[in-house]
Tab-separated table of C-alpha atoms in Angstrom:
chain	number	residue	atom	x	y	z
Q	18	MET	CA	-52.805	19.863	-8.726
Q	19	SER	CA	-52.226	23.232	-6.982
Q	20	GLY	CA	-50.481	24.139	-3.852
Q	21	GLY	CA	-47.189	22.185	-3.871
Q	22	PHE	CA	-43.613	23.017	-4.341
Q	23	ALA	CA	-41.670	21.029	-6.833
Q	24	ARG	CA	-38.620	19.143	-5.509
Q	25	LEU	CA	-35.897	19.889	-7.995
Q	26	PRO	CA	-32.213	19.099	-8.532
Q	27	ALA	CA	-29.596	21.758	-8.591
Q	28	PRO	CA	-29.724	24.041	-11.640
Q	29	PRO	CA	-29.179	24.098	-14.599
Q	30	TYR	CA	-32.637	22.847	-15.771
Q	31	TYR	CA	-35.579	24.357	-17.828
Q	32	ALA	CA	-38.782	25.909	-16.821
Q	33	VAL	CA	-41.854	26.349	-19.021
Q	34	ILE	CA	-43.800	29.295	-17.581
Q	35	PHE	CA	-47.458	29.142	-18.711
Q	36	SER	CA	-49.427	32.155	-17.822
Q	37	SER	CA	-53.231	31.955	-18.724
Q	38	ARG	CA	-56.620	33.427	-18.306
Q	39	ARG	CA	-59.474	30.839	-18.126
Q	40	ASN	CA	-62.774	31.665	-19.496
Q	41	GLY	CA	-64.516	29.612	-16.887
Q	42	ALA	CA	-66.101	27.147	-19.274
Q	43	ASP	CA	-66.456	23.453	-18.380
Q	44	PRO	CA	-64.734	23.585	-15.055
Q	45	GLY	CA	-65.047	19.808	-14.469
Q	46	GLU	CA	-63.874	18.879	-17.835
Q	47	TYR	CA	-61.004	21.322	-17.554
Q	48	ALA	CA	-59.954	19.890	-14.136
Q	49	ALA	CA	-60.057	16.323	-15.363
Q	50	ALA	CA	-57.939	17.276	-18.392
Q	51	ALA	CA	-55.385	19.017	-16.114
Q	52	ASP	CA	-55.117	16.019	-13.904
Q	53	ARG	CA	-54.692	13.724	-16.968
Q	54	MET	CA	-51.944	16.066	-18.345
Q	55	LEU	CA	-50.170	15.940	-15.069
Q	56	GLU	CA	-50.410	12.244	-14.962
Q	57	LEU	CA	-48.981	12.042	-18.482
Q	58	ALA	CA	-46.299	14.598	-17.907
Q	59	ARG	CA	-44.984	12.799	-14.716
Q	60	VAL	CA	-43.943	9.702	-16.781
Q	61	GLN	CA	-42.331	11.867	-19.614
Q	62	PRO	CA	-38.586	11.295	-19.762
Q	63	GLY	CA	-36.972	14.431	-18.212
Q	64	PHE	CA	-39.937	15.782	-16.360
Q	65	LEU	CA	-38.810	17.309	-13.014
Q	66	GLY	CA	-41.940	18.763	-11.337
Q	67	VAL	CA	-44.660	21.384	-11.708
Q	68	GLU	CA	-46.036	24.302	-9.591
Q	69	SER	CA	-49.263	26.007	-10.252
Q	70	ALA	CA	-51.599	28.728	-8.792
Q	71	ARG	CA	-54.769	30.281	-10.123
Q	72	GLU	CA	-56.680	33.282	-8.926
Q	73	ALA	CA	-60.458	33.159	-8.404
Q	74	ASP	CA	-60.710	35.599	-11.366
Q	75	GLY	CA	-59.200	33.052	-13.767
Q	76	PHE	CA	-55.649	34.312	-14.261
Q	77	GLY	CA	-53.067	31.550	-13.447
Q	78	ILE	CA	-49.495	30.591	-13.691
Q	79	THR	CA	-48.200	26.939	-14.099
Q	80	VAL	CA	-44.433	26.386	-14.217
Q	81	SER	CA	-43.255	22.993	-15.174
Q	82	TYR	CA	-39.630	22.008	-14.933
Q	83	TRP	CA	-37.708	19.768	-17.330
Q	84	GLU	CA	-34.088	18.298	-17.602
Q	85	SER	CA	-33.539	19.593	-21.132
Q	86	GLU	CA	-34.998	21.242	-24.083
Q	87	ALA	CA	-35.373	17.976	-25.770
Q	88	ALA	CA	-37.644	16.741	-22.923
Q	89	ILE	CA	-39.840	19.852	-23.461
Q	90	ARG	CA	-39.993	19.258	-27.042
Q	91	ALA	CA	-40.992	15.584	-26.669
Q	92	TRP	CA	-43.771	16.607	-24.270
Q	93	ARG	CA	-44.951	19.322	-26.828
Q	94	GLU	CA	-45.130	16.613	-29.447
Q	95	HIS	CA	-46.987	14.074	-27.225
Q	96	ALA	CA	-50.142	13.341	-29.387
Q	97	GLU	CA	-52.751	13.531	-26.410
Q	98	HIS	CA	-51.060	16.602	-25.012
Q	99	ALA	CA	-51.326	18.235	-28.402
Q	100	GLN	CA	-54.879	17.441	-28.852
Q	101	VAL	CA	-55.778	18.818	-25.316
Q	102	ARG	CA	-53.819	22.021	-26.170
Q	103	ARG	CA	-55.983	22.513	-29.316
Q	104	HIS	CA	-59.053	21.920	-27.306
Q	105	GLY	CA	-57.910	24.357	-24.744
Q	106	ARG	CA	-57.357	27.182	-27.190
Q	107	ARG	CA	-60.898	26.715	-28.682
Q	108	HIS	CA	-62.824	26.304	-25.375
Q	109	TRP	CA	-60.944	27.155	-22.177
Q	110	TYR	CA	-58.432	29.988	-22.536
Q	111	GLU	CA	-59.166	33.645	-23.323
Q	112	HIS	CA	-55.426	34.179	-23.483
Q	113	TYR	CA	-52.217	32.413	-22.582
Q	114	GLU	CA	-48.504	33.187	-22.837
Q	115	LEU	CA	-45.788	30.460	-22.874
Q	116	ARG	CA	-42.055	31.062	-22.057
Q	117	VAL	CA	-39.303	28.612	-22.060
Q	118	ALA	CA	-36.438	29.468	-19.821
Q	119	ARG	CA	-33.151	28.017	-18.649
Q	120	VAL	CA	-32.966	28.094	-14.894
Q	121	GLU	CA	-29.430	29.209	-13.802
Q	122	ARG	CA	-29.647	29.455	-10.102
Q	123	ALA	CA	-32.147	28.736	-7.208
Q	124	SER	CA	-32.415	29.457	-3.604
Q	125	GLY	CA	-35.039	28.992	-0.906
Q	126	PHE	CA	-36.322	29.495	2.477
Q	127	GLU	CA	-38.331	27.327	4.925
Q	128	GLY	CA	-39.500	28.716	8.216
Q	129	GLY	CA	-38.925	26.837	11.473
X	28	MET	CA	-51.292	43.281	-8.289
X	29	SER	CA	-52.729	39.973	-9.670
X	30	GLY	CA	-54.453	39.127	-12.823
X	31	GLY	CA	-52.583	40.701	-15.671
X	32	PHE	CA	-50.229	39.572	-18.461
X	33	ALA	CA	-46.878	41.300	-18.698
X	34	ARG	CA	-46.284	42.990	-22.003
X	35	LEU	CA	-42.687	41.816	-22.857
X	36	PRO	CA	-40.223	42.450	-25.626
X	37	ALA	CA	-38.962	39.404	-27.701
X	38	PRO	CA	-36.557	37.015	-25.831
X	39	PRO	CA	-33.905	36.872	-24.523
X	40	TYR	CA	-34.674	38.375	-21.120
X	41	TYR	CA	-34.631	37.077	-17.539
X	42	ALA	CA	-37.381	35.634	-15.214
X	43	VAL	CA	-37.299	35.469	-11.498
X	44	ILE	CA	-39.837	32.692	-10.538
X	45	PHE	CA	-40.884	33.148	-6.985
X	46	SER	CA	-43.046	30.377	-5.534
X	47	SER	CA	-44.226	30.926	-1.983
X	48	ARG	CA	-46.615	29.773	0.710
X	49	ARG	CA	-47.990	32.607	2.762
X	50	ASN	CA	-48.898	31.962	6.361
X	51	GLY	CA	-51.926	34.136	6.260
X	52	ALA	CA	-50.429	36.610	8.809
X	53	ASP	CA	-50.957	40.405	8.435
X	54	PRO	CA	-52.996	40.425	5.171
X	55	GLY	CA	-53.356	44.180	5.022
X	56	GLU	CA	-49.712	44.861	5.731
X	57	TYR	CA	-48.668	42.214	3.360
X	58	ALA	CA	-50.754	43.601	0.559
X	59	ALA	CA	-49.423	47.192	1.172
X	60	ALA	CA	-45.802	45.914	1.085
X	61	ALA	CA	-46.591	43.920	-2.144
X	62	ASP	CA	-47.971	47.113	-3.689
X	63	ARG	CA	-45.059	49.199	-2.468
X	64	MET	CA	-42.472	46.585	-3.873
X	65	LEU	CA	-44.224	46.652	-7.319
X	66	GLU	CA	-44.140	50.477	-7.231
X	67	LEU	CA	-40.318	50.371	-6.464
X	68	ALA	CA	-39.670	47.588	-9.058
X	69	ARG	CA	-41.480	49.401	-11.828
X	70	VAL	CA	-38.887	52.304	-11.689
X	71	GLN	CA	-35.907	50.013	-11.406
X	72	PRO	CA	-33.656	49.996	-14.586
X	73	GLY	CA	-34.315	46.987	-16.688
X	74	PHE	CA	-37.674	46.022	-15.019
X	75	LEU	CA	-39.954	44.485	-17.859
X	76	GLY	CA	-43.051	43.324	-15.993
X	77	VAL	CA	-44.620	41.002	-13.527
X	78	GLU	CA	-47.240	38.325	-13.335
X	79	SER	CA	-48.670	36.830	-10.170
X	80	ALA	CA	-51.369	34.385	-8.953
X	81	ARG	CA	-52.175	33.081	-5.587
X	82	GLU	CA	-54.511	30.237	-4.473
X	83	ALA	CA	-56.797	30.624	-1.656
X	84	ASP	CA	-54.781	28.161	0.356
X	85	GLY	CA	-51.774	30.509	0.426
X	86	PHE	CA	-49.687	28.983	-2.334
X	87	GLY	CA	-48.672	31.540	-5.041
X	88	ILE	CA	-46.348	32.082	-7.885
X	89	THR	CA	-44.965	35.555	-9.001
X	90	VAL	CA	-42.735	35.878	-12.007
X	91	SER	CA	-40.894	39.118	-12.583
X	92	TYR	CA	-39.248	39.856	-15.840
X	93	TRP	CA	-35.869	41.710	-16.342
X	94	GLU	CA	-33.621	42.818	-19.086
X	95	SER	CA	-30.483	41.312	-17.578
X	96	GLU	CA	-28.965	39.595	-14.618
X	97	ALA	CA	-27.409	42.907	-13.575
X	98	ALA	CA	-30.979	44.483	-13.271
X	99	ILE	CA	-32.009	41.543	-11.081
X	100	ARG	CA	-28.896	41.969	-8.940
X	101	ALA	CA	-29.621	45.722	-8.517
X	102	TRP	CA	-33.135	45.048	-7.454
X	103	ARG	CA	-31.926	42.443	-4.961
X	104	GLU	CA	-29.646	45.035	-3.460
X	105	HIS	CA	-32.196	47.731	-3.263
X	106	ALA	CA	-32.258	48.579	0.494
X	107	GLU	CA	-36.005	48.902	1.047
X	108	HIS	CA	-36.595	45.648	-0.976
X	109	ALA	CA	-34.016	43.837	1.103
X	110	GLN	CA	-35.588	45.028	4.342
X	111	VAL	CA	-39.055	43.885	3.222
X	112	ARG	CA	-37.631	40.470	2.212
X	113	ARG	CA	-36.176	40.008	5.766
X	114	HIS	CA	-39.485	40.954	7.218
X	115	GLY	CA	-41.249	38.545	4.979
X	116	ARG	CA	-39.053	35.632	6.024
X	117	ARG	CA	-39.751	36.299	9.638
X	118	HIS	CA	-43.498	37.115	9.430
X	119	TRP	CA	-45.296	36.299	6.077
X	120	TYR	CA	-43.870	33.150	4.327
X	121	GLU	CA	-43.873	29.562	5.538
X	122	HIS	CA	-41.716	28.576	2.563
X	123	TYR	CA	-40.540	30.036	-0.601
X	124	GLU	CA	-38.273	29.036	-3.532
X	125	LEU	CA	-36.781	31.493	-5.953
X	126	ARG	CA	-35.383	30.487	-9.400
X	127	VAL	CA	-33.477	32.790	-11.800
X	128	ALA	CA	-33.902	31.824	-15.426
X	129	ARG	CA	-32.963	33.099	-18.923
X	130	VAL	CA	-36.105	33.125	-21.177
X	131	GLU	CA	-35.147	31.862	-24.533
X	132	ARG	CA	-38.403	31.807	-26.499
X	133	ALA	CA	-41.923	32.807	-26.134
X	134	SER	CA	-45.227	32.339	-27.737
X	135	GLY	CA	-48.817	33.007	-26.991
X	136	PHE	CA	-52.572	32.880	-27.911
X	137	GLU	CA	-55.446	35.307	-27.703
X	138	GLY	CA	-58.925	34.235	-28.386
X	139	GLY	CA	-61.093	36.124	-30.704
């Protein structure tokens, strides 16, 4: 799921910044769960896009973008997502930090 | 500069989400410039911390955290930083997107 820019509307919208350190356990199971979560998120109302990068040492940042706080809340309460988060805390993450932010402006650059 | 969690105060504060694709040019020069920018940012008024991760394919996310929009603006106007940004657009980045967001809530998990 890594490597791509999200195509987003003009601000305002919301970002969930998820910084995490993986412990390296269950790489195949983790990748499959990440793919499944993306598949579910994409059909959530208000989902706008996601960007993700992880270093070889296990530290990664995933930013998901949402139309509203209500959309973030609904995704948080999604039963399968909640179950995978619990599993992740027990088995996959040494540490994570999650920050919810309102994006107020955006700009970009693409080379020729 | 990768691999670490920022130690941040309680929200609200601001995040600059910088997603980019490197072209792979000048890796040593790029790394030195990134270190220098971090050294300068750390002594800017209102700088709170930074987190960064880049995939082997060149896609990366850096999130810097700031006390206020004014602090972000002052860093943006820092002469050496502005010069390095210009150089980066010409030589180092295929594409980047920059989003400025107000962090409204945060939570975290650290395993035992």
